[in-house]
mmCIF file of C-alpha atoms and ligand atoms in Angstrom:
data_model
loop_
_atom_site.group_PDB
_atom_site.id
_atom_site.type_symbol
_atom_site.label_atom_id
_atom_site.label_comp_id
_atom_site.label_asym_id
_atom_site.label_seq_id
_atom_site.Cartn_x
_atom_site.Cartn_y
_atom_site.Cartn_z
ATOM 1 C CA UNK C 798 96.169 15.616 22.636
ATOM 2 C CA UNK C 799 96.716 13.064 19.976
ATOM 3 C CA UNK C 800 97.987 13.604 16.783
ATOM 4 C CA UNK C 801 98.824 10.479 14.468
ATOM 5 C CA UNK C 802 98.211 8.804 17.366
ATOM 6 C CA UNK C 803 101.053 10.480 19.375
ATOM 7 C CA UNK C 804 101.005 12.492 22.616
ATOM 8 C CA UNK C 805 101.244 16.630 21.990
ATOM 9 C CA UNK C 806 100.715 19.802 23.595
ATOM 10 C CA UNK C 807 99.884 22.794 21.877
ATOM 11 C CA UNK C 808 102.637 25.080 22.707
ATOM 12 C CA UNK C 809 105.914 24.268 24.740
ATOM 13 C CA UNK C 810 109.426 25.428 25.619
ATOM 14 C CA UNK C 811 112.560 24.047 24.400
ATOM 15 C CA UNK C 812 115.885 25.734 25.394
ATOM 16 C CA UNK C 813 115.169 29.102 24.470
ATOM 17 C CA UNK C 814 112.563 28.244 21.617
ATOM 18 C CA UNK C 815 108.886 28.590 22.155
ATOM 19 C CA UNK C 816 107.210 25.588 19.991
ATOM 20 C CA UNK C 817 103.740 25.486 18.946
ATOM 21 C CA UNK C 818 101.688 23.344 16.571
ATOM 22 C CA UNK C 819 101.214 26.042 13.582
ATOM 23 C CA UNK C 820 97.424 26.319 13.676
ATOM 24 C CA UNK C 821 97.630 28.393 10.080
ATOM 25 C CA UNK C 822 98.471 25.443 8.298
ATOM 26 C CA UNK C 823 96.249 22.952 10.089
ATOM 27 C CA UNK C 824 94.142 20.842 8.563
ATOM 28 C CA UNK C 825 96.481 20.257 5.703
ATOM 29 C CA UNK C 826 100.031 20.298 7.328
ATOM 30 C CA UNK C 827 100.969 19.450 10.917
ATOM 31 C CA UNK C 828 103.931 21.253 11.707
ATOM 32 C CA UNK C 829 105.866 23.002 14.560
ATOM 33 C CA UNK C 830 106.172 26.175 14.443
ATOM 34 C CA UNK C 831 109.696 27.511 16.390
ATOM 35 C CA UNK C 832 109.669 30.936 17.658
ATOM 36 C CA UNK C 833 113.738 32.086 19.003
ATOM 37 C CA UNK C 834 112.801 35.008 20.501
ATOM 38 C CA UNK C 835 109.796 36.953 22.773
ATOM 39 C CA UNK C 836 109.279 39.663 19.587
ATOM 40 C CA UNK C 837 108.860 36.522 17.115
ATOM 41 C CA UNK C 838 106.345 34.668 19.748
ATOM 42 C CA UNK C 839 104.325 38.134 19.818
ATOM 43 C CA UNK C 840 104.108 37.660 16.469
ATOM 44 C CA UNK C 841 103.081 34.268 16.374
ATOM 45 C CA UNK C 842 100.073 35.203 18.516
ATOM 46 C CA UNK C 843 99.283 38.259 16.271
ATOM 47 C CA UNK C 844 99.068 36.136 13.462
ATOM 48 C CA UNK C 845 97.201 33.458 15.043
ATOM 49 C CA UNK C 846 99.767 30.749 14.707
ATOM 50 C CA UNK C 847 98.789 30.032 17.998
ATOM 51 C CA UNK C 848 95.568 31.146 19.010
ATOM 52 C CA UNK C 849 92.754 30.533 21.603
ATOM 53 C CA UNK C 850 92.473 31.872 25.023
ATOM 54 C CA UNK C 851 94.081 29.521 27.305
ATOM 55 C CA UNK C 852 96.939 28.467 24.592
ATOM 56 C CA UNK C 853 98.099 32.411 23.833
ATOM 57 C CA UNK C 854 98.204 32.788 27.778
ATOM 58 C CA UNK C 855 100.777 29.946 27.955
ATOM 59 C CA UNK C 856 102.695 31.456 25.036
ATOM 60 C CA UNK C 857 102.492 34.695 26.435
ATOM 61 C CA UNK C 858 103.897 33.195 29.765
ATOM 62 C CA UNK C 859 106.578 31.645 27.489
ATOM 63 C CA UNK C 860 107.605 34.873 25.444
ATOM 64 C CA UNK C 861 108.079 36.648 28.958
ATOM 65 C CA UNK C 862 110.536 33.194 29.972
ATOM 66 C CA UNK C 863 111.970 34.218 26.574
ATOM 67 C CA UNK C 864 112.517 38.095 27.178
ATOM 68 C CA UNK C 865 114.493 36.936 30.755
ATOM 69 C CA UNK C 866 116.669 34.605 28.996
ATOM 70 C CA UNK C 867 117.332 37.161 26.261
ATOM 71 C CA UNK C 868 118.286 40.050 28.801
ATOM 72 C CA UNK C 869 122.266 40.273 29.083
ATOM 73 C CA UNK C 870 123.451 42.167 32.131
ATOM 74 C CA UNK C 871 122.929 41.997 35.564
ATOM 75 C CA UNK C 872 121.431 45.433 36.508
ATOM 76 C CA UNK C 873 117.703 44.262 38.265
ATOM 77 C CA UNK C 874 116.491 47.657 37.273
ATOM 78 C CA UNK C 875 117.386 47.634 33.448
ATOM 79 C CA UNK C 876 116.215 43.603 33.813
ATOM 80 C CA UNK C 877 112.680 45.213 35.067
ATOM 81 C CA UNK C 878 112.496 47.555 32.397
ATOM 82 C CA UNK C 879 113.115 44.961 29.688
ATOM 83 C CA UNK C 880 110.802 42.598 30.803
ATOM 84 C CA UNK C 881 107.679 45.196 30.905
ATOM 85 C CA UNK C 882 108.691 46.686 27.385
ATOM 86 C CA UNK C 883 108.341 42.585 26.594
ATOM 87 C CA UNK C 884 105.286 42.400 28.455
ATOM 88 C CA UNK C 885 103.669 45.262 26.661
ATOM 89 C CA UNK C 886 104.703 43.894 23.355
ATOM 90 C CA UNK C 887 103.035 40.487 24.506
ATOM 91 C CA UNK C 888 100.107 42.161 25.554
ATOM 92 C CA UNK C 889 99.192 44.146 22.389
ATOM 93 C CA UNK C 890 99.005 41.224 20.356
ATOM 94 C CA UNK C 891 95.413 40.475 20.800
ATOM 95 C CA UNK C 892 92.834 42.241 23.409
ATOM 96 C CA UNK C 893 90.051 40.021 24.239
ATOM 97 C CA UNK C 894 91.460 36.621 25.737
ATOM 98 C CA UNK C 895 91.846 37.680 29.646
ATOM 99 C CA UNK C 896 94.172 34.627 30.152
ATOM 100 C CA UNK C 897 96.580 36.281 27.779
ATOM 101 C CA UNK C 898 96.866 39.145 30.643
ATOM 102 C CA UNK C 899 96.757 37.068 33.143
ATOM 103 C CA UNK C 900 99.514 34.226 32.081
ATOM 104 C CA UNK C 901 101.917 37.505 31.531
ATOM 105 C CA UNK C 902 101.311 39.113 34.728
ATOM 106 C CA UNK C 903 101.342 35.407 36.703
ATOM 107 C CA UNK C 904 104.936 34.843 35.293
ATOM 108 C CA UNK C 905 106.265 38.561 35.570
ATOM 109 C CA UNK C 906 105.006 38.497 39.480
ATOM 110 C CA UNK C 907 106.980 35.270 39.998
ATOM 111 C CA UNK C 908 110.308 36.675 38.457
ATOM 112 C CA UNK C 909 110.615 40.069 39.453
ATOM 113 C CA UNK C 910 110.008 39.308 43.449
ATOM 114 C CA UNK C 911 113.437 38.279 43.257
ATOM 115 C CA UNK C 912 115.011 41.370 43.022
ATOM 116 C CA UNK C 913 117.934 39.677 41.516
ATOM 117 C CA UNK C 914 118.383 39.014 37.512
ATOM 118 C CA UNK C 915 120.080 35.596 38.023
ATOM 119 C CA UNK C 916 117.579 34.113 40.115
ATOM 120 C CA UNK C 917 114.868 35.764 38.028
ATOM 121 C CA UNK C 918 116.402 34.082 34.736
ATOM 122 C CA UNK C 919 116.863 30.493 36.242
ATOM 123 C CA UNK C 920 112.670 31.296 37.682
ATOM 124 C CA UNK C 921 111.443 32.173 34.184
ATOM 125 C CA UNK C 922 111.070 29.330 32.534
ATOM 126 C CA UNK C 923 110.226 27.393 35.576
ATOM 127 C CA UNK C 924 107.591 29.635 36.212
ATOM 128 C CA UNK C 925 106.228 29.945 32.478
ATOM 129 C CA UNK C 926 106.175 26.075 32.452
ATOM 130 C CA UNK C 927 104.458 25.748 36.065
ATOM 131 C CA UNK C 928 101.618 28.140 33.900
ATOM 132 C CA UNK C 929 101.474 25.697 31.230
ATOM 133 C CA UNK C 930 101.335 22.749 33.578
ATOM 134 C CA UNK C 931 98.435 24.402 35.717
ATOM 135 C CA UNK C 932 96.611 25.279 32.673
ATOM 136 C CA UNK C 933 96.515 21.476 31.395
ATOM 137 C CA UNK C 934 95.542 20.253 34.496
ATOM 138 C CA UNK C 935 92.324 22.779 34.933
ATOM 139 C CA UNK C 936 91.399 22.167 31.339
ATOM 140 C CA UNK C 937 91.612 18.264 32.012
ATOM 141 C CA UNK C 938 89.637 18.692 35.392
ATOM 142 C CA UNK C 939 87.015 20.981 33.244
ATOM 143 C CA UNK C 940 86.403 17.983 31.303
ATOM 144 C CA UNK C 941 85.656 15.865 34.396
ATOM 145 C CA UNK C 942 83.219 17.984 35.588
ATOM 146 C CA UNK C 943 81.534 18.696 31.815
ATOM 147 C CA UNK C 944 81.770 15.255 31.372
ATOM 148 C CA UNK C 945 79.102 14.647 34.755
ATOM 149 C CA UNK C 946 76.397 17.015 32.314
ATOM 150 C CA UNK C 947 76.694 14.892 28.900
ATOM 151 C CA UNK C 948 74.086 11.520 28.653
ATOM 152 C CA UNK C 949 75.290 8.740 26.466
ATOM 153 C CA UNK C 950 73.775 9.083 22.819
ATOM 154 C CA UNK C 951 73.461 12.960 22.871
ATOM 155 C CA UNK C 952 74.381 15.172 19.978
ATOM 156 C CA UNK C 953 76.318 17.946 20.989
ATOM 157 C CA UNK C 954 76.778 21.313 19.106
ATOM 158 C CA UNK C 955 80.028 23.471 19.828
ATOM 159 C CA UNK C 956 81.474 26.712 17.914
ATOM 160 C CA UNK C 957 85.235 27.813 17.279
ATOM 161 C CA UNK C 958 87.902 25.566 18.396
ATOM 162 C CA UNK C 959 87.890 25.799 22.244
ATOM 163 C CA UNK C 960 89.837 22.316 22.081
ATOM 164 C CA UNK C 961 93.366 21.289 22.759
ATOM 165 C CA UNK C 962 94.657 23.549 20.388
ATOM 166 C CA UNK C 963 93.075 26.438 21.776
ATOM 167 C CA UNK C 964 94.378 25.368 25.266
ATOM 168 C CA UNK C 965 97.509 23.842 26.281
ATOM 169 C CA UNK C 966 96.033 20.471 26.287
ATOM 170 C CA UNK C 967 92.552 18.527 26.721
ATOM 171 C CA UNK C 968 90.768 21.957 25.613
ATOM 172 C CA UNK C 969 87.826 23.769 27.510
ATOM 173 C CA UNK C 970 84.721 22.912 25.451
ATOM 174 C CA UNK C 971 85.997 20.066 23.779
ATOM 175 C CA UNK C 972 87.449 18.426 27.145
ATOM 176 C CA UNK C 973 83.973 17.196 28.467
ATOM 177 C CA UNK C 974 83.416 15.955 24.940
ATOM 178 C CA UNK C 975 87.041 14.110 25.085
ATOM 179 C CA UNK C 976 86.232 12.726 28.631
ATOM 180 C CA UNK C 977 82.567 11.797 27.919
ATOM 181 C CA UNK C 978 84.521 9.489 24.499
ATOM 182 C CA UNK C 979 86.701 8.039 26.585
ATOM 183 C CA UNK C 980 83.618 7.069 28.807
ATOM 184 C CA UNK C 981 82.603 5.260 26.081
ATOM 185 C CA UNK C 982 79.368 7.314 25.520
ATOM 186 C CA UNK C 983 78.246 7.327 22.513
ATOM 187 C CA UNK C 984 78.209 10.883 21.587
ATOM 188 C CA UNK C 985 77.740 12.666 18.084
ATOM 189 C CA UNK C 986 79.236 16.604 17.789
ATOM 190 C CA UNK C 987 77.983 19.244 15.589
ATOM 191 C CA UNK C 988 80.815 21.497 14.545
ATOM 192 C CA UNK C 989 80.057 24.950 13.746
ATOM 193 C CA UNK C 990 82.401 25.903 10.722
ATOM 194 C CA UNK C 991 82.962 29.108 12.317
ATOM 195 C CA UNK C 992 83.385 31.960 9.998
ATOM 196 C CA UNK C 993 85.675 33.713 8.983
ATOM 197 C CA UNK C 994 88.570 32.150 9.787
ATOM 198 C CA UNK C 995 86.656 28.815 10.007
ATOM 199 C CA UNK C 996 88.548 27.395 13.393
ATOM 200 C CA UNK C 997 85.189 24.843 13.691
ATOM 201 C CA UNK C 998 85.973 23.334 10.124
ATOM 202 C CA UNK C 999 89.830 23.342 10.315
ATOM 203 C CA UNK C 1000 90.718 22.446 13.928
ATOM 204 C CA UNK C 1001 87.774 21.618 15.561
ATOM 205 C CA UNK C 1002 86.799 18.881 13.077
ATOM 206 C CA UNK C 1003 90.957 18.015 12.806
ATOM 207 C CA UNK C 1004 90.897 17.151 16.777
ATOM 208 C CA UNK C 1005 87.495 14.884 16.698
ATOM 209 C CA UNK C 1006 88.963 13.225 13.781
ATOM 210 C CA UNK C 1007 92.316 12.540 15.651
ATOM 211 C CA UNK C 1008 90.536 11.512 18.559
ATOM 212 C CA UNK C 1009 87.812 9.331 16.511
ATOM 213 C CA UNK C 1010 85.190 10.711 18.055
ATOM 214 C CA UNK C 1011 81.919 11.049 15.729
ATOM 215 C CA UNK C 1012 81.235 14.619 14.038
ATOM 216 C CA UNK C 1013 79.694 16.104 11.112
ATOM 217 C CA UNK C 1014 80.767 20.142 10.463
ATOM 218 C CA UNK C 1015 78.146 22.242 9.932
ATOM 219 C CA UNK C 1016 77.704 25.881 8.032
ATOM 220 C CA UNK C 1017 77.346 28.542 10.633
ATOM 221 C CA UNK C 1018 73.878 29.384 9.805
ATOM 222 C CA UNK C 1019 72.689 25.730 9.960
ATOM 223 C CA UNK C 1020 72.492 25.643 13.995
ATOM 224 C CA UNK C 1021 69.241 26.679 14.094
ATOM 225 C CA UNK C 1022 67.833 24.455 11.635
ATOM 226 C CA UNK C 1023 69.584 21.367 13.491
ATOM 227 C CA UNK C 1024 68.037 23.058 16.689
ATOM 228 C CA UNK C 1025 64.363 23.215 15.603
ATOM 229 C CA UNK C 1026 64.588 19.386 13.954
ATOM 230 C CA UNK C 1027 65.506 18.094 17.514
ATOM 231 C CA UNK C 1028 68.968 17.123 16.627
ATOM 232 C CA UNK C 1029 71.047 18.816 19.400
ATOM 233 C CA UNK C 1030 70.422 18.103 22.865
ATOM 234 C CA UNK C 1031 73.252 19.895 24.279
ATOM 235 C CA UNK C 1032 75.741 23.137 23.371
ATOM 236 C CA UNK C 1033 78.907 23.699 24.643
ATOM 237 C CA UNK C 1034 81.119 26.499 23.905
ATOM 238 C CA UNK C 1035 84.487 28.271 25.326
ATOM 239 C CA UNK C 1036 85.200 31.239 26.502
ATOM 240 C CA UNK C 1037 87.443 34.500 26.358
ATOM 241 C CA UNK C 1038 86.395 36.698 28.879
ATOM 242 C CA UNK C 1039 83.823 36.327 31.445
ATOM 243 C CA UNK C 1040 82.526 39.491 33.015
ATOM 244 C CA UNK C 1041 81.485 39.545 36.932
ATOM 245 C CA UNK C 1042 77.910 39.382 35.777
ATOM 246 C CA UNK C 1043 78.304 36.269 33.878
ATOM 247 C CA UNK C 1044 78.355 37.988 30.253
ATOM 248 C CA UNK C 1045 80.440 35.836 27.813
ATOM 249 C CA UNK C 1046 82.929 37.311 25.277
ATOM 250 C CA UNK C 1047 83.640 34.176 22.934
ATOM 251 C CA UNK C 1048 84.059 33.897 19.023
ATOM 252 C CA UNK C 1049 81.684 35.983 16.973
ATOM 253 C CA UNK C 1050 78.388 33.871 16.437
ATOM 254 C CA UNK C 1051 78.233 32.448 20.036
ATOM 255 C CA UNK C 1052 75.570 35.155 20.652
ATOM 256 C CA UNK C 1053 73.072 33.993 18.256
ATOM 257 C CA UNK C 1054 73.776 30.073 19.014
ATOM 258 C CA UNK C 1055 72.849 30.686 22.519
ATOM 259 C CA UNK C 1056 69.572 32.344 21.788
ATOM 260 C CA UNK C 1057 68.586 29.924 19.527
ATOM 261 C CA UNK C 1058 69.517 27.522 22.308
ATOM 262 C CA UNK C 1059 67.233 29.175 24.644
ATOM 263 C CA UNK C 1060 64.244 29.388 21.646
ATOM 264 C CA UNK C 1061 64.718 25.719 21.631
ATOM 265 C CA UNK C 1062 64.788 24.671 25.232
ATOM 266 C CA UNK C 1063 68.699 23.172 25.080
ATOM 267 C CA UNK C 1064 71.295 23.788 27.551
ATOM 268 C CA UNK C 1065 73.788 26.046 26.580
ATOM 269 C CA UNK C 1066 76.956 25.738 28.776
ATOM 270 C CA UNK C 1067 80.225 27.795 28.459
ATOM 271 C CA UNK C 1068 83.428 25.848 29.666
ATOM 272 C CA UNK C 1069 86.297 28.084 31.043
ATOM 273 C CA UNK C 1070 89.111 28.041 33.479
ATOM 274 C CA UNK C 1071 88.622 30.925 36.480
ATOM 275 C CA UNK C 1072 91.299 32.283 34.976
ATOM 276 C CA UNK C 1073 88.504 33.882 32.442
ATOM 277 C CA UNK C 1074 87.256 35.739 34.458
ATOM 278 C CA UNK C 1075 87.698 39.260 34.969
ATOM 279 C CA UNK C 1076 87.330 40.828 38.215
ATOM 280 C CA UNK C 1077 87.741 43.979 36.563
ATOM 281 C CA UNK C 1078 84.652 43.959 34.231
ATOM 282 C CA UNK C 1079 81.474 44.644 35.596
ATOM 283 C CA UNK C 1080 79.717 43.636 32.386
ATOM 284 C CA UNK C 1081 79.948 42.491 28.694
ATOM 285 C CA UNK C 1082 79.912 45.774 27.510
ATOM 286 C CA UNK C 1083 83.176 46.558 29.156
ATOM 287 C CA UNK C 1084 85.001 43.655 27.131
ATOM 288 C CA UNK C 1085 87.101 44.768 24.453
ATOM 289 C CA UNK C 1086 86.001 42.992 20.979
ATOM 290 C CA UNK C 1087 88.992 42.600 18.596
ATOM 291 C CA UNK C 1088 88.492 44.041 15.031
ATOM 292 C CA UNK C 1089 90.205 41.780 12.464
ATOM 293 C CA UNK C 1090 91.252 42.240 8.984
ATOM 294 C CA UNK C 1091 88.422 42.511 6.668
ATOM 295 C CA UNK C 1092 90.451 40.214 4.369
ATOM 296 C CA UNK C 1093 89.400 37.302 6.565
ATOM 297 C CA UNK C 1094 85.960 38.026 4.726
ATOM 298 C CA UNK C 1095 86.889 39.003 1.619
ATOM 299 C CA UNK C 1096 89.101 35.936 0.916
ATOM 300 C CA UNK C 1097 89.024 32.193 1.955
ATOM 301 C CA UNK C 1098 92.009 29.838 2.285
ATOM 302 C CA UNK C 1099 91.983 26.079 1.170
ATOM 303 C CA UNK C 1100 94.046 23.846 -0.153
ATOM 304 C CA UNK C 1101 93.803 22.921 -4.080
ATOM 305 C CA UNK C 1102 93.883 19.554 -6.113
ATOM 306 C CA UNK C 1103 97.918 19.932 -6.139
ATOM 307 C CA UNK C 1104 97.928 20.565 -2.200
ATOM 308 C CA UNK C 1105 99.072 23.936 -2.519
ATOM 309 C CA UNK C 1106 97.470 26.210 0.343
ATOM 310 C CA UNK C 1107 95.647 29.017 -1.756
ATOM 311 C CA UNK C 1108 94.145 32.393 -0.847
ATOM 312 C CA UNK C 1109 91.078 33.086 -3.147
ATOM 313 C CA UNK C 1110 88.966 36.368 -3.259
ATOM 314 C CA UNK C 1111 85.208 35.872 -2.676
ATOM 315 C CA UNK C 1112 83.409 39.265 -2.598
ATOM 316 C CA UNK C 1113 83.494 42.082 -5.287
ATOM 317 C CA UNK C 1114 86.764 44.271 -5.444
ATOM 318 C CA UNK C 1115 84.475 47.194 -4.640
ATOM 319 C CA UNK C 1116 83.441 45.760 -1.153
ATOM 320 C CA UNK C 1117 84.963 46.273 2.135
ATOM 321 C CA UNK C 1118 83.604 44.192 5.319
ATOM 322 C CA UNK C 1119 83.498 44.397 8.967
ATOM 323 C CA UNK C 1120 85.165 41.943 11.024
ATOM 324 C CA UNK C 1121 84.713 41.846 14.983
ATOM 325 C CA UNK C 1122 86.300 38.426 15.807
ATOM 326 C CA UNK C 1123 84.017 38.308 19.200
ATOM 327 C CA UNK C 1124 80.513 38.804 20.559
ATOM 328 C CA UNK C 1125 79.221 38.823 24.073
ATOM 329 C CA UNK C 1126 76.273 36.526 24.928
ATOM 330 C CA UNK C 1127 74.360 38.165 28.153
ATOM 331 C CA UNK C 1128 74.479 35.805 31.274
ATOM 332 C CA UNK C 1129 70.619 34.864 30.794
ATOM 333 C CA UNK C 1130 71.366 32.867 27.740
ATOM 334 C CA UNK C 1131 73.810 30.440 29.777
ATOM 335 C CA UNK C 1132 72.653 27.532 31.446
ATOM 336 C CA UNK C 1133 75.987 27.286 33.692
ATOM 337 C CA UNK C 1134 79.640 27.824 33.474
ATOM 338 C CA UNK C 1135 81.978 24.700 34.059
ATOM 339 C CA UNK C 1136 85.174 25.554 35.548
ATOM 340 C CA UNK C 1137 87.666 23.596 37.408
ATOM 341 C CA UNK C 1138 86.254 23.931 40.604
ATOM 342 C CA UNK C 1139 82.841 22.637 39.187
ATOM 343 C CA UNK C 1140 79.876 24.470 37.543
ATOM 344 C CA UNK C 1141 78.747 28.151 38.246
ATOM 345 C CA UNK C 1142 75.802 29.843 37.755
ATOM 346 C CA UNK C 1143 76.136 32.753 35.470
ATOM 347 C CA UNK C 1144 74.972 35.570 38.259
ATOM 348 C CA UNK C 1145 77.155 38.157 40.015
ATOM 349 C CA UNK C 1146 76.268 36.804 43.510
ATOM 350 C CA UNK C 1147 76.873 33.304 42.338
ATOM 351 C CA UNK C 1148 80.297 33.931 40.802
ATOM 352 C CA UNK C 1149 81.455 36.241 43.664
ATOM 353 C CA UNK C 1150 81.043 33.691 46.098
ATOM 354 C CA UNK C 1151 82.454 30.815 43.813
ATOM 355 C CA UNK C 1152 85.644 32.957 43.409
ATOM 356 C CA UNK C 1153 85.873 33.869 46.957
ATOM 357 C CA UNK C 1154 85.485 30.307 47.964
ATOM 358 C CA UNK C 1155 87.916 28.780 45.544
ATOM 359 C CA UNK C 1156 90.902 31.108 46.470
HETATM 360 O O1 MRU I 735 90.428 33.743 17.442
HETATM 361 P P1 MRU I 735 90.514 32.512 18.229
HETATM 362 O O2 MRU I 735 90.502 31.324 17.554
HETATM 363 O O3 MRU I 735 91.933 32.725 18.848
HETATM 364 O O4 MRU I 735 89.226 32.597 18.813
HETATM 365 C C1 MRU I 735 89.012 31.456 19.770
HETATM 366 C C2 MRU I 735 87.868 31.414 20.517
HETATM 367 O O5 MRU I 735 86.997 32.210 20.582
HETATM 368 C C3 MRU I 735 87.469 29.993 21.633
HETATM 369 O O6 MRU I 735 86.271 29.729 21.388
HETATM 370 C C4 MRU I 735 87.926 30.798 23.223
HETATM 371 O O7 MRU I 735 89.532 31.253 22.909
HETATM 372 C C5 MRU I 735 87.910 29.799 24.188
HETATM 373 S S1 MRU I 735 89.186 28.592 23.999
HETATM 374 C C6 MRU I 735 89.392 27.407 24.791
#
């Protein structure tokens, strides 16, 4: 992704450190956070220094590589136990995104098949980097497929940040938008602010501004208004986990946007790599939904006139809050799921055939 006209990835490994764009500070400050060990990497996922399903997947993969490098000794059983402990620490950070579990198991599978500590250590960084490269390429392919659905002069709605910052590069929902823009399509993006953490206002808007893609931030509760006024032609979001019946878990507020899109006859697409599908999940009801701190609703963060980042309380001191981070959109509201292999109809039958054919 372009940052001040320079190319960056969201997360990468340098020696034994995991480097990531610090998303807690954007759009106010562009800083790279360097995590020195796998526990610190887990903490960066938990505190959302890095966030977004594929990005936390790649970070988890690098965390396993760090755990392999941190192990001193050459007893394979001890090494395996250490990797298992690290895997549990990294997996316990956030419950909803399937990619976190998929990526960690990918690297574990590669290194533990060695039955030799030295070889496993050598393979660890290589496997995690391969995973990250692969994810960047899948997102590029999602962009190519999605671009075919976007017409010139369309106004596009997106929710949360499913951009390069949420992945290793390109993004999922923002990838087709990026490719459409590179293909000189004249598009305009309506960016839901995405309360309570404002990933739309602070991250999606920042990415679009970096790429000079025309956009406006709208209040979350304004999307229906713009749809009814005929201002939105196309809606596209990412996904954290997709059940085998096509139900999609994504950032809280996605469900209501999908229902509104149906009411207003607007195509509503989900963009996600196939690693987002959870073959063990029959329907959206089985997807674990993360509950986050009520402080995310009771306070807001921003920058003051002296350029200091501040946390300000907006609710009565007596009030509490409920803060589910994701919701589930039933498959019936989704026009199609754009994957690296093409667009899938969100029905159990299609998903099963598609997954079988793409193995
Ligand atoms: O809580 P976040 O910011 O990690 O949530 C991110 C989202 O909901 C994204 O839309 C989703 O991970 C898809 S990202 C390509």
